[in-house]
């Protein structure tokens, strides 16, 4: 009688591992040398992300005062979250600080995320950080780092991935706001080349529409921002193609005649989208065919007078079409595809705020990554 094999084939082990959560895989690395070797391989991390990324997005938020992070599975419930340990962000403290003063979340901005990495901004410094693996990298200041001075909040930031070169790009649009001597420039930091570059054709006639720093939405291989075109005195959408490394602009919907109090971009399912808010009314427009101006369509209008803060900023949507957003302070809100309020959940007790980003856990590393907690 033939005996059953004592061990599973390595190919089957890999198939099983590829479908496990990141945190389980990190624990399994401590079990034996074989698992450590398999899980540590770069191609395993890439395959794992490609299999799980579309199925496991979460909302990550960082709350004061202890820098606690939580992950919310927004596909189920806004109250369905688990709390991880307090974040170890010691790498953000200056090494020259002898007192090791505490970090405070209200001085740390979570700009956005890409492939498991969080874009953090703290004290004029930029960091990329993978909360799962604790790998991090500080981005050096640009030679043209004047935008990181006292007025840095007026600029546009972006973070994206170029699959053609396996490179991550940190993008900054900065400008001199002197109305009579207006100029702006776009710089990007290539992690693979480990240096800042300025694209040809600068300066550009674009500037931020807000008094605060704004983060671009990644869609169709480009980072998109709402901007003011100085030479035409009008708002437009500008986009930076992550592969071609070129900047272009697109017009907003023609029927957006009035000037809403709030207006910004986001990705609504499979479409680039614009949302506006004015007098407790939110409107959502989608570009049904990318770069085709005539395809702009208003898909939803709903009231937010049932939200205590009278503010709603969409951040993502569920597979069923529900819209998830923040109330601007300490709450998450869910509306259905018809604009009916389904759920409101407060996720931060303190009044000092929090930082929110849509996040997917990953085992990925950055090019030439060797910085860890």
mmCIF file of C-alpha atoms in Angstrom:
data_model
loop_
_atom_site.group_PDB
_atom_site.id
_atom_site.type_symbol
_atom_site.label_atom_id
_atom_site.label_comp_id
_atom_site.label_asym_id
_atom_site.label_seq_id
_atom_site.Cartn_x
_atom_site.Cartn_y
_atom_site.Cartn_z
ATOM 1 C CA UNK A 1 0.000 0.000 0.000
ATOM 2 C CA UNK A 2 1.386 3.357 -1.070
ATOM 3 C CA UNK A 3 2.035 5.750 1.763
ATOM 4 C CA UNK A 4 0.657 9.285 1.732
ATOM 5 C CA UNK A 5 3.348 11.908 1.212
ATOM 6 C CA UNK A 6 4.498 13.483 4.447
ATOM 7 C CA UNK A 7 4.685 16.987 3.035
ATOM 8 C CA UNK A 8 2.637 19.047 0.613
ATOM 9 C CA UNK A 9 4.277 19.879 -2.714
ATOM 10 C CA UNK A 10 5.910 23.293 -2.663
ATOM 11 C CA UNK A 11 3.717 24.465 -5.560
ATOM 12 C CA UNK A 12 0.596 23.746 -3.504
ATOM 13 C CA UNK A 13 2.059 25.477 -0.458
ATOM 14 C CA UNK A 14 2.639 28.604 -2.545
ATOM 15 C CA UNK A 15 -0.926 28.545 -3.897
ATOM 16 C CA UNK A 16 -2.261 28.364 -0.343
ATOM 17 C CA UNK A 17 0.017 31.133 0.914
ATOM 18 C CA UNK A 18 -0.953 33.454 -1.938
ATOM 19 C CA UNK A 19 -4.508 33.569 -0.615
ATOM 20 C CA UNK A 20 -3.698 34.349 3.008
ATOM 21 C CA UNK A 21 -3.821 37.802 4.641
ATOM 22 C CA UNK A 22 -0.618 39.795 4.931
ATOM 23 C CA UNK A 23 -0.483 39.639 8.724
ATOM 24 C CA UNK A 24 -0.794 35.835 8.673
ATOM 25 C CA UNK A 25 2.048 35.601 6.170
ATOM 26 C CA UNK A 26 4.269 37.785 8.327
ATOM 27 C CA UNK A 27 3.680 35.440 11.265
ATOM 28 C CA UNK A 28 4.341 32.366 9.116
ATOM 29 C CA UNK A 29 7.775 33.736 8.194
ATOM 30 C CA UNK A 30 8.801 32.833 11.748
ATOM 31 C CA UNK A 31 7.680 29.200 11.470
ATOM 32 C CA UNK A 32 10.514 27.725 9.411
ATOM 33 C CA UNK A 33 13.232 28.582 6.908
ATOM 34 C CA UNK A 34 11.174 27.332 3.955
ATOM 35 C CA UNK A 35 8.230 29.635 4.662
ATOM 36 C CA UNK A 36 10.563 32.519 5.406
ATOM 37 C CA UNK A 37 12.295 32.025 2.062
ATOM 38 C CA UNK A 38 9.072 31.663 0.050
ATOM 39 C CA UNK A 39 7.281 34.641 1.588
ATOM 40 C CA UNK A 40 10.359 36.888 1.379
ATOM 41 C CA UNK A 41 10.727 36.511 -2.379
ATOM 42 C CA UNK A 42 9.914 39.584 -4.458
ATOM 43 C CA UNK A 43 7.879 37.688 -7.045
ATOM 44 C CA UNK A 44 5.783 36.152 -4.248
ATOM 45 C CA UNK A 45 4.950 39.626 -2.889
ATOM 46 C CA UNK A 46 3.971 40.805 -6.380
ATOM 47 C CA UNK A 47 1.800 37.743 -7.064
ATOM 48 C CA UNK A 48 0.140 38.039 -3.657
ATOM 49 C CA UNK A 49 -0.729 41.694 -4.245
ATOM 50 C CA UNK A 50 -2.111 41.007 -7.727
ATOM 51 C CA UNK A 51 -4.389 38.289 -6.341
ATOM 52 C CA UNK A 52 -5.623 40.059 -3.204
ATOM 53 C CA UNK A 53 -5.540 43.801 -3.984
ATOM 54 C CA UNK A 54 -8.901 43.973 -5.734
ATOM 55 C CA UNK A 55 -10.637 42.033 -2.970
ATOM 56 C CA UNK A 56 -9.264 43.516 0.243
ATOM 57 C CA UNK A 57 -9.264 47.334 0.240
ATOM 58 C CA UNK A 58 -9.729 48.905 3.660
ATOM 59 C CA UNK A 59 -10.094 52.359 5.109
ATOM 60 C CA UNK A 60 -7.088 53.156 7.282
ATOM 61 C CA UNK A 61 -7.242 55.989 9.743
ATOM 62 C CA UNK A 62 -4.824 57.365 12.245
ATOM 63 C CA UNK A 63 -6.321 58.929 15.355
ATOM 64 C CA UNK A 64 -5.021 61.215 18.059
ATOM 65 C CA UNK A 65 -3.448 61.410 20.499
ATOM 66 C CA UNK A 66 -1.627 58.056 20.536
ATOM 67 C CA UNK A 67 -1.243 57.529 16.772
ATOM 68 C CA UNK A 68 -3.482 54.487 16.891
ATOM 69 C CA UNK A 69 -4.329 53.015 13.517
ATOM 70 C CA UNK A 70 -7.474 51.128 12.589
ATOM 71 C CA UNK A 71 -8.562 49.305 9.461
ATOM 72 C CA UNK A 72 -12.219 49.254 8.430
ATOM 73 C CA UNK A 73 -13.730 46.700 6.074
ATOM 74 C CA UNK A 74 -16.155 49.134 4.452
ATOM 75 C CA UNK A 75 -17.747 46.401 2.323
ATOM 76 C CA UNK A 76 -19.477 45.062 5.436
ATOM 77 C CA UNK A 77 -19.984 47.827 7.993
ATOM 78 C CA UNK A 78 -18.352 51.100 8.967
ATOM 79 C CA UNK A 79 -18.289 49.779 12.532
ATOM 80 C CA UNK A 80 -16.536 46.569 11.500
ATOM 81 C CA UNK A 81 -12.954 47.463 12.296
ATOM 82 C CA UNK A 82 -10.017 46.016 14.104
ATOM 83 C CA UNK A 83 -7.447 48.007 16.008
ATOM 84 C CA UNK A 84 -3.783 47.345 15.571
ATOM 85 C CA UNK A 85 -1.088 48.353 17.984
ATOM 86 C CA UNK A 86 -0.103 51.975 18.276
ATOM 87 C CA UNK A 87 2.019 53.021 15.348
ATOM 88 C CA UNK A 88 5.763 53.043 15.671
ATOM 89 C CA UNK A 89 6.701 56.190 13.796
ATOM 90 C CA UNK A 90 10.047 56.783 15.471
ATOM 91 C CA UNK A 91 11.642 57.097 12.036
ATOM 92 C CA UNK A 92 9.810 60.431 11.699
ATOM 93 C CA UNK A 93 11.594 61.897 14.712
ATOM 94 C CA UNK A 94 14.809 63.816 14.021
ATOM 95 C CA UNK A 95 17.830 61.841 15.180
ATOM 96 C CA UNK A 96 19.184 65.062 16.644
ATOM 97 C CA UNK A 97 16.206 65.358 19.015
ATOM 98 C CA UNK A 98 17.718 64.390 22.400
ATOM 99 C CA UNK A 99 14.412 64.588 24.248
ATOM 100 C CA UNK A 100 12.601 62.276 21.802
ATOM 101 C CA UNK A 101 9.572 64.492 21.952
ATOM 102 C CA UNK A 102 6.264 62.757 21.179
ATOM 103 C CA UNK A 103 4.752 62.934 17.728
ATOM 104 C CA UNK A 104 1.228 64.262 17.414
ATOM 105 C CA UNK A 105 -1.154 63.058 14.764
ATOM 106 C CA UNK A 106 -2.474 66.528 13.980
ATOM 107 C CA UNK A 107 0.970 67.366 12.611
ATOM 108 C CA UNK A 108 1.097 64.221 10.468
ATOM 109 C CA UNK A 109 -0.811 64.210 7.196
ATOM 110 C CA UNK A 110 -1.802 60.960 5.522
ATOM 111 C CA UNK A 111 -1.847 62.119 1.928
ATOM 112 C CA UNK A 112 -2.773 58.923 0.080
ATOM 113 C CA UNK A 113 -1.724 55.314 -0.500
ATOM 114 C CA UNK A 114 -0.449 53.192 -3.370
ATOM 115 C CA UNK A 115 0.138 49.416 -3.450
ATOM 116 C CA UNK A 116 0.329 49.166 0.334
ATOM 117 C CA UNK A 117 2.453 52.274 0.933
ATOM 118 C CA UNK A 118 1.190 55.334 2.789
ATOM 119 C CA UNK A 119 2.341 58.818 1.751
ATOM 120 C CA UNK A 120 3.035 60.696 5.006
ATOM 121 C CA UNK A 121 3.885 64.370 5.378
ATOM 122 C CA UNK A 122 5.352 65.619 8.641
ATOM 123 C CA UNK A 123 7.289 68.763 9.506
ATOM 124 C CA UNK A 124 8.154 69.518 5.847
ATOM 125 C CA UNK A 125 9.347 65.941 5.302
ATOM 126 C CA UNK A 126 7.867 63.284 3.026
ATOM 127 C CA UNK A 127 7.850 59.576 3.940
ATOM 128 C CA UNK A 128 6.607 56.437 2.216
ATOM 129 C CA UNK A 129 5.667 53.752 4.700
ATOM 130 C CA UNK A 130 4.284 50.227 4.554
ATOM 131 C CA UNK A 131 2.405 49.736 7.863
ATOM 132 C CA UNK A 132 2.328 45.952 7.409
ATOM 133 C CA UNK A 133 6.035 45.331 6.879
ATOM 134 C CA UNK A 134 7.141 48.567 8.602
ATOM 135 C CA UNK A 135 9.422 49.317 5.685
ATOM 136 C CA UNK A 136 9.785 53.056 5.154
ATOM 137 C CA UNK A 137 11.728 55.559 3.131
ATOM 138 C CA UNK A 138 12.228 59.279 3.589
ATOM 139 C CA UNK A 139 12.135 61.228 0.345
ATOM 140 C CA UNK A 140 14.967 63.774 0.153
ATOM 141 C CA UNK A 141 14.064 67.411 -0.301
ATOM 142 C CA UNK A 142 13.933 68.654 -3.850
ATOM 143 C CA UNK A 143 16.701 71.038 -4.951
ATOM 144 C CA UNK A 144 13.812 73.414 -5.626
ATOM 145 C CA UNK A 145 12.414 72.864 -2.141
ATOM 146 C CA UNK A 146 10.955 76.321 -1.630
ATOM 147 C CA UNK A 147 7.500 74.756 -1.860
ATOM 148 C CA UNK A 148 8.176 73.077 1.481
ATOM 149 C CA UNK A 149 8.345 76.403 3.291
ATOM 150 C CA UNK A 150 5.608 78.051 5.301
ATOM 151 C CA UNK A 151 3.216 78.020 2.327
ATOM 152 C CA UNK A 152 3.673 74.374 1.407
ATOM 153 C CA UNK A 153 0.008 73.661 2.193
ATOM 154 C CA UNK A 154 -1.045 75.449 -0.985
ATOM 155 C CA UNK A 155 0.426 72.840 -3.307
ATOM 156 C CA UNK A 156 -0.632 69.672 -5.072
ATOM 157 C CA UNK A 157 0.747 66.248 -4.170
ATOM 158 C CA UNK A 158 0.508 62.853 -5.800
ATOM 159 C CA UNK A 159 1.876 59.341 -5.419
ATOM 160 C CA UNK A 160 1.615 56.633 -8.053
ATOM 161 C CA UNK A 161 3.165 53.594 -9.693
ATOM 162 C CA UNK A 162 4.638 53.212 -13.176
ATOM 163 C CA UNK A 163 4.297 49.521 -14.154
ATOM 164 C CA UNK A 164 6.419 49.962 -17.284
ATOM 165 C CA UNK A 165 9.534 50.623 -15.190
ATOM 166 C CA UNK A 166 8.426 49.182 -11.825
ATOM 167 C CA UNK A 167 8.909 52.638 -10.337
ATOM 168 C CA UNK A 168 7.077 54.733 -7.759
ATOM 169 C CA UNK A 169 6.738 58.476 -8.290
ATOM 170 C CA UNK A 170 6.122 61.217 -5.731
ATOM 171 C CA UNK A 171 4.728 64.216 -7.607
ATOM 172 C CA UNK A 172 4.563 67.834 -6.436
ATOM 173 C CA UNK A 173 3.038 70.789 -8.278
ATOM 174 C CA UNK A 174 4.276 74.033 -6.746
ATOM 175 C CA UNK A 175 3.775 77.632 -7.724
ATOM 176 C CA UNK A 176 4.707 81.203 -7.001
ATOM 177 C CA UNK A 177 1.378 82.805 -6.126
ATOM 178 C CA UNK A 178 2.505 86.327 -6.940
ATOM 179 C CA UNK A 179 -0.368 87.272 -9.256
ATOM 180 C CA UNK A 180 1.783 89.623 -11.347
ATOM 181 C CA UNK A 181 4.641 87.169 -11.664
ATOM 182 C CA UNK A 182 2.832 83.829 -11.689
ATOM 183 C CA UNK A 183 4.789 80.650 -12.345
ATOM 184 C CA UNK A 184 4.408 76.995 -11.420
ATOM 185 C CA UNK A 185 6.365 73.812 -11.890
ATOM 186 C CA UNK A 186 5.874 70.068 -11.642
ATOM 187 C CA UNK A 187 8.564 67.909 -10.093
ATOM 188 C CA UNK A 188 8.558 64.201 -9.437
ATOM 189 C CA UNK A 189 10.818 61.962 -7.404
ATOM 190 C CA UNK A 190 11.664 58.618 -8.979
ATOM 191 C CA UNK A 191 12.373 55.991 -6.338
ATOM 192 C CA UNK A 192 14.167 53.802 -8.868
ATOM 193 C CA UNK A 193 16.487 56.630 -9.936
ATOM 194 C CA UNK A 194 16.519 58.090 -6.409
ATOM 195 C CA UNK A 195 16.348 61.669 -7.617
ATOM 196 C CA UNK A 196 14.018 64.557 -8.379
ATOM 197 C CA UNK A 197 13.214 65.485 -11.967
ATOM 198 C CA UNK A 198 11.373 68.402 -13.522
ATOM 199 C CA UNK A 199 9.290 67.700 -16.614
ATOM 200 C CA UNK A 200 9.800 69.677 -19.783
ATOM 201 C CA UNK A 201 7.504 72.577 -20.508
ATOM 202 C CA UNK A 202 7.465 74.129 -17.071
ATOM 203 C CA UNK A 203 6.399 76.587 -15.836
ATOM 204 C CA UNK A 204 2.707 75.759 -16.193
ATOM 205 C CA UNK A 205 -0.355 78.017 -15.822
ATOM 206 C CA UNK A 206 -1.859 75.897 -13.004
ATOM 207 C CA UNK A 207 -2.326 76.426 -9.294
ATOM 208 C CA UNK A 208 -4.218 74.849 -6.420
ATOM 209 C CA UNK A 209 -7.858 75.892 -6.067
ATOM 210 C CA UNK A 210 -7.679 75.525 -2.281
ATOM 211 C CA UNK A 211 -5.828 77.191 0.568
ATOM 212 C CA UNK A 212 -4.806 73.702 1.709
ATOM 213 C CA UNK A 213 -2.643 71.060 0.119
ATOM 214 C CA UNK A 214 -4.606 68.733 -2.130
ATOM 215 C CA UNK A 215 -3.894 65.142 -3.111
ATOM 216 C CA UNK A 216 -4.424 63.780 -6.599
ATOM 217 C CA UNK A 217 -6.651 60.855 -7.559
ATOM 218 C CA UNK A 218 -4.959 58.038 -9.475
ATOM 219 C CA UNK A 219 -7.007 56.808 -12.425
ATOM 220 C CA UNK A 220 -6.141 55.207 -15.757
ATOM 221 C CA UNK A 221 -2.401 55.468 -15.121
ATOM 222 C CA UNK A 222 -2.412 59.169 -14.277
ATOM 223 C CA UNK A 223 -2.684 61.391 -11.197
ATOM 224 C CA UNK A 224 -5.539 63.923 -11.414
ATOM 225 C CA UNK A 225 -6.076 67.192 -9.548
ATOM 226 C CA UNK A 226 -8.605 69.990 -9.609
ATOM 227 C CA UNK A 227 -6.673 73.154 -10.485
ATOM 228 C CA UNK A 228 -7.107 76.775 -11.485
ATOM 229 C CA UNK A 229 -5.757 77.659 -14.914
ATOM 230 C CA UNK A 230 -4.294 81.104 -14.428
ATOM 231 C CA UNK A 231 -4.131 82.211 -18.065
ATOM 232 C CA UNK A 232 -7.788 81.321 -18.751
ATOM 233 C CA UNK A 233 -9.144 82.196 -15.275
ATOM 234 C CA UNK A 234 -11.029 78.919 -15.005
ATOM 235 C CA UNK A 235 -10.973 75.645 -13.109
ATOM 236 C CA UNK A 236 -9.794 72.552 -14.957
ATOM 237 C CA UNK A 237 -8.693 68.996 -14.274
ATOM 238 C CA UNK A 238 -4.960 68.489 -14.705
ATOM 239 C CA UNK A 239 -3.430 65.034 -15.005
ATOM 240 C CA UNK A 240 0.111 63.688 -14.893
ATOM 241 C CA UNK A 241 0.646 60.528 -16.941
ATOM 242 C CA UNK A 242 2.827 58.237 -14.813
ATOM 243 C CA UNK A 243 4.258 56.389 -17.824
ATOM 244 C CA UNK A 244 4.660 59.183 -20.368
ATOM 245 C CA UNK A 245 5.671 61.666 -17.627
ATOM 246 C CA UNK A 246 3.556 64.380 -19.265
ATOM 247 C CA UNK A 247 0.995 66.846 -17.930
ATOM 248 C CA UNK A 248 -2.320 67.580 -19.667
ATOM 249 C CA UNK A 249 -5.648 69.137 -18.719
ATOM 250 C CA UNK A 250 -9.354 68.412 -19.217
ATOM 251 C CA UNK A 251 -12.443 70.570 -18.872
ATOM 252 C CA UNK A 252 -15.028 70.223 -16.138
ATOM 253 C CA UNK A 253 -18.685 69.516 -17.044
ATOM 254 C CA UNK A 254 -20.334 72.388 -18.914
ATOM 255 C CA UNK A 255 -23.444 72.263 -16.743
ATOM 256 C CA UNK A 256 -21.454 73.030 -13.599
ATOM 257 C CA UNK A 257 -22.265 76.714 -14.040
ATOM 258 C CA UNK A 258 -22.352 77.831 -10.444
ATOM 259 C CA UNK A 259 -19.320 78.037 -8.168
ATOM 260 C CA UNK A 260 -19.880 75.403 -5.439
ATOM 261 C CA UNK A 261 -18.478 75.889 -1.960
ATOM 262 C CA UNK A 262 -16.631 72.572 -2.199
ATOM 263 C CA UNK A 263 -15.499 70.699 -5.291
ATOM 264 C CA UNK A 264 -12.937 67.943 -5.841
ATOM 265 C CA UNK A 265 -12.101 64.761 -7.721
ATOM 266 C CA UNK A 266 -12.363 61.116 -6.781
ATOM 267 C CA UNK A 267 -12.695 57.728 -8.476
ATOM 268 C CA UNK A 268 -16.297 56.473 -8.505
ATOM 269 C CA UNK A 269 -16.158 52.790 -9.399
ATOM 270 C CA UNK A 270 -14.760 52.612 -12.935
ATOM 271 C CA UNK A 271 -14.992 56.336 -13.659
ATOM 272 C CA UNK A 272 -13.142 59.549 -12.954
ATOM 273 C CA UNK A 273 -15.608 61.654 -10.997
ATOM 274 C CA UNK A 274 -16.189 65.195 -9.760
ATOM 275 C CA UNK A 275 -18.181 65.905 -6.622
ATOM 276 C CA UNK A 276 -19.556 69.263 -5.542
ATOM 277 C CA UNK A 277 -21.221 70.379 -2.333
ATOM 278 C CA UNK A 278 -23.253 73.519 -1.767
ATOM 279 C CA UNK A 279 -26.094 74.330 0.656
ATOM 280 C CA UNK A 280 -26.182 70.767 2.041
ATOM 281 C CA UNK A 281 -26.558 69.327 -1.472
ATOM 282 C CA UNK A 282 -23.990 66.978 -3.019
ATOM 283 C CA UNK A 283 -23.768 66.397 -6.764
ATOM 284 C CA UNK A 284 -21.690 63.651 -8.363
ATOM 285 C CA UNK A 285 -20.579 63.735 -11.987
ATOM 286 C CA UNK A 286 -18.748 60.948 -13.833
ATOM 287 C CA UNK A 287 -16.738 60.966 -17.060
ATOM 288 C CA UNK A 288 -18.153 57.856 -18.709
ATOM 289 C CA UNK A 289 -15.525 57.865 -21.456
ATOM 290 C CA UNK A 290 -12.094 58.998 -20.359
ATOM 291 C CA UNK A 291 -10.883 62.252 -21.965
ATOM 292 C CA UNK A 292 -14.209 62.667 -23.816
ATOM 293 C CA UNK A 293 -15.728 65.918 -22.582
ATOM 294 C CA UNK A 294 -19.225 65.164 -23.883
ATOM 295 C CA UNK A 295 -19.373 62.024 -21.725
ATOM 296 C CA UNK A 296 -19.670 63.995 -18.465
ATOM 297 C CA UNK A 297 -22.907 62.855 -16.787
ATOM 298 C CA UNK A 298 -24.500 63.897 -13.518
ATOM 299 C CA UNK A 299 -25.345 60.603 -11.842
ATOM 300 C CA UNK A 300 -26.512 61.565 -8.367
ATOM 301 C CA UNK A 301 -27.822 64.484 -6.309
ATOM 302 C CA UNK A 302 -28.603 64.069 -2.618
ATOM 303 C CA UNK A 303 -28.998 66.027 0.599
ATOM 304 C CA UNK A 304 -26.627 65.746 3.553
ATOM 305 C CA UNK A 305 -28.770 67.635 6.076
ATOM 306 C CA UNK A 306 -28.912 64.449 8.168
ATOM 307 C CA UNK A 307 -25.150 64.670 8.854
ATOM 308 C CA UNK A 308 -24.381 66.742 11.989
ATOM 309 C CA UNK A 309 -21.384 68.465 10.398
ATOM 310 C CA UNK A 310 -23.260 69.314 7.172
ATOM 311 C CA UNK A 311 -20.199 68.148 5.258
ATOM 312 C CA UNK A 312 -19.535 65.096 3.110
ATOM 313 C CA UNK A 313 -16.439 64.200 1.103
ATOM 314 C CA UNK A 314 -16.614 60.880 -0.799
ATOM 315 C CA UNK A 315 -13.516 58.702 -0.593
ATOM 316 C CA UNK A 316 -14.499 55.321 -2.074
ATOM 317 C CA UNK A 317 -17.414 53.136 -3.086
ATOM 318 C CA UNK A 318 -18.396 49.546 -2.388
ATOM 319 C CA UNK A 319 -18.887 46.760 -4.905
ATOM 320 C CA UNK A 320 -22.654 47.224 -4.545
ATOM 321 C CA UNK A 321 -22.433 50.934 -5.398
ATOM 322 C CA UNK A 322 -22.687 52.454 -1.906
ATOM 323 C CA UNK A 323 -20.718 55.678 -1.455
ATOM 324 C CA UNK A 324 -18.412 55.971 1.558
ATOM 325 C CA UNK A 325 -17.163 59.349 2.725
ATOM 326 C CA UNK A 326 -16.031 61.386 5.683
ATOM 327 C CA UNK A 327 -17.975 64.065 7.533
ATOM 328 C CA UNK A 328 -14.863 66.217 7.739
ATOM 329 C CA UNK A 329 -14.140 65.603 11.415
ATOM 330 C CA UNK A 330 -14.458 62.214 13.071
ATOM 331 C CA UNK A 331 -17.074 60.210 11.242
ATOM 332 C CA UNK A 332 -17.594 57.943 8.256
ATOM 333 C CA UNK A 333 -20.831 58.024 6.283
ATOM 334 C CA UNK A 334 -22.432 55.533 3.897
ATOM 335 C CA UNK A 335 -25.029 56.455 1.266
ATOM 336 C CA UNK A 336 -26.648 54.039 -1.157
ATOM 337 C CA UNK A 337 -26.668 54.530 -4.923
ATOM 338 C CA UNK A 338 -29.875 56.569 -4.604
ATOM 339 C CA UNK A 339 -28.445 58.989 -2.050
ATOM 340 C CA UNK A 340 -30.186 57.511 0.994
ATOM 341 C CA UNK A 341 -28.242 57.558 4.266
ATOM 342 C CA UNK A 342 -27.477 53.996 5.351
ATOM 343 C CA UNK A 343 -24.896 54.347 8.088
ATOM 344 C CA UNK A 344 -23.041 56.923 10.143
ATOM 345 C CA UNK A 345 -20.204 55.905 12.440
ATOM 346 C CA UNK A 346 -17.899 57.973 14.610
ATOM 347 C CA UNK A 347 -14.405 56.524 14.522
ATOM 348 C CA UNK A 348 -12.476 58.996 16.668
ATOM 349 C CA UNK A 349 -13.466 60.129 20.153
ATOM 350 C CA UNK A 350 -11.055 63.029 20.326
ATOM 351 C CA UNK A 351 -11.856 66.358 18.736
ATOM 352 C CA UNK A 352 -8.311 66.778 17.451
ATOM 353 C CA UNK A 353 -9.023 64.796 14.332
ATOM 354 C CA UNK A 354 -7.654 61.890 12.381
ATOM 355 C CA UNK A 355 -6.115 60.978 9.065
ATOM 356 C CA UNK A 356 -7.911 58.751 6.545
ATOM 357 C CA UNK A 357 -6.846 56.853 3.411
ATOM 358 C CA UNK A 358 -8.086 53.914 1.368
ATOM 359 C CA UNK A 359 -5.431 51.274 1.879
ATOM 360 C CA UNK A 360 -4.588 47.758 0.722
ATOM 361 C CA UNK A 361 -2.166 45.667 2.770
ATOM 362 C CA UNK A 362 0.837 44.332 0.889
ATOM 363 C CA UNK A 363 4.237 42.693 1.260
ATOM 364 C CA UNK A 364 5.722 44.877 -1.461
ATOM 365 C CA UNK A 365 8.985 46.748 -1.124
ATOM 366 C CA UNK A 366 10.197 49.942 -2.719
ATOM 367 C CA UNK A 367 13.081 49.964 -5.219
ATOM 368 C CA UNK A 368 16.368 49.625 -3.303
ATOM 369 C CA UNK A 369 14.411 49.517 -0.064
ATOM 370 C CA UNK A 370 16.543 48.964 3.014
ATOM 371 C CA UNK A 371 15.002 51.210 5.664
ATOM 372 C CA UNK A 372 12.980 49.545 8.410
ATOM 373 C CA UNK A 373 11.751 50.295 11.911
#
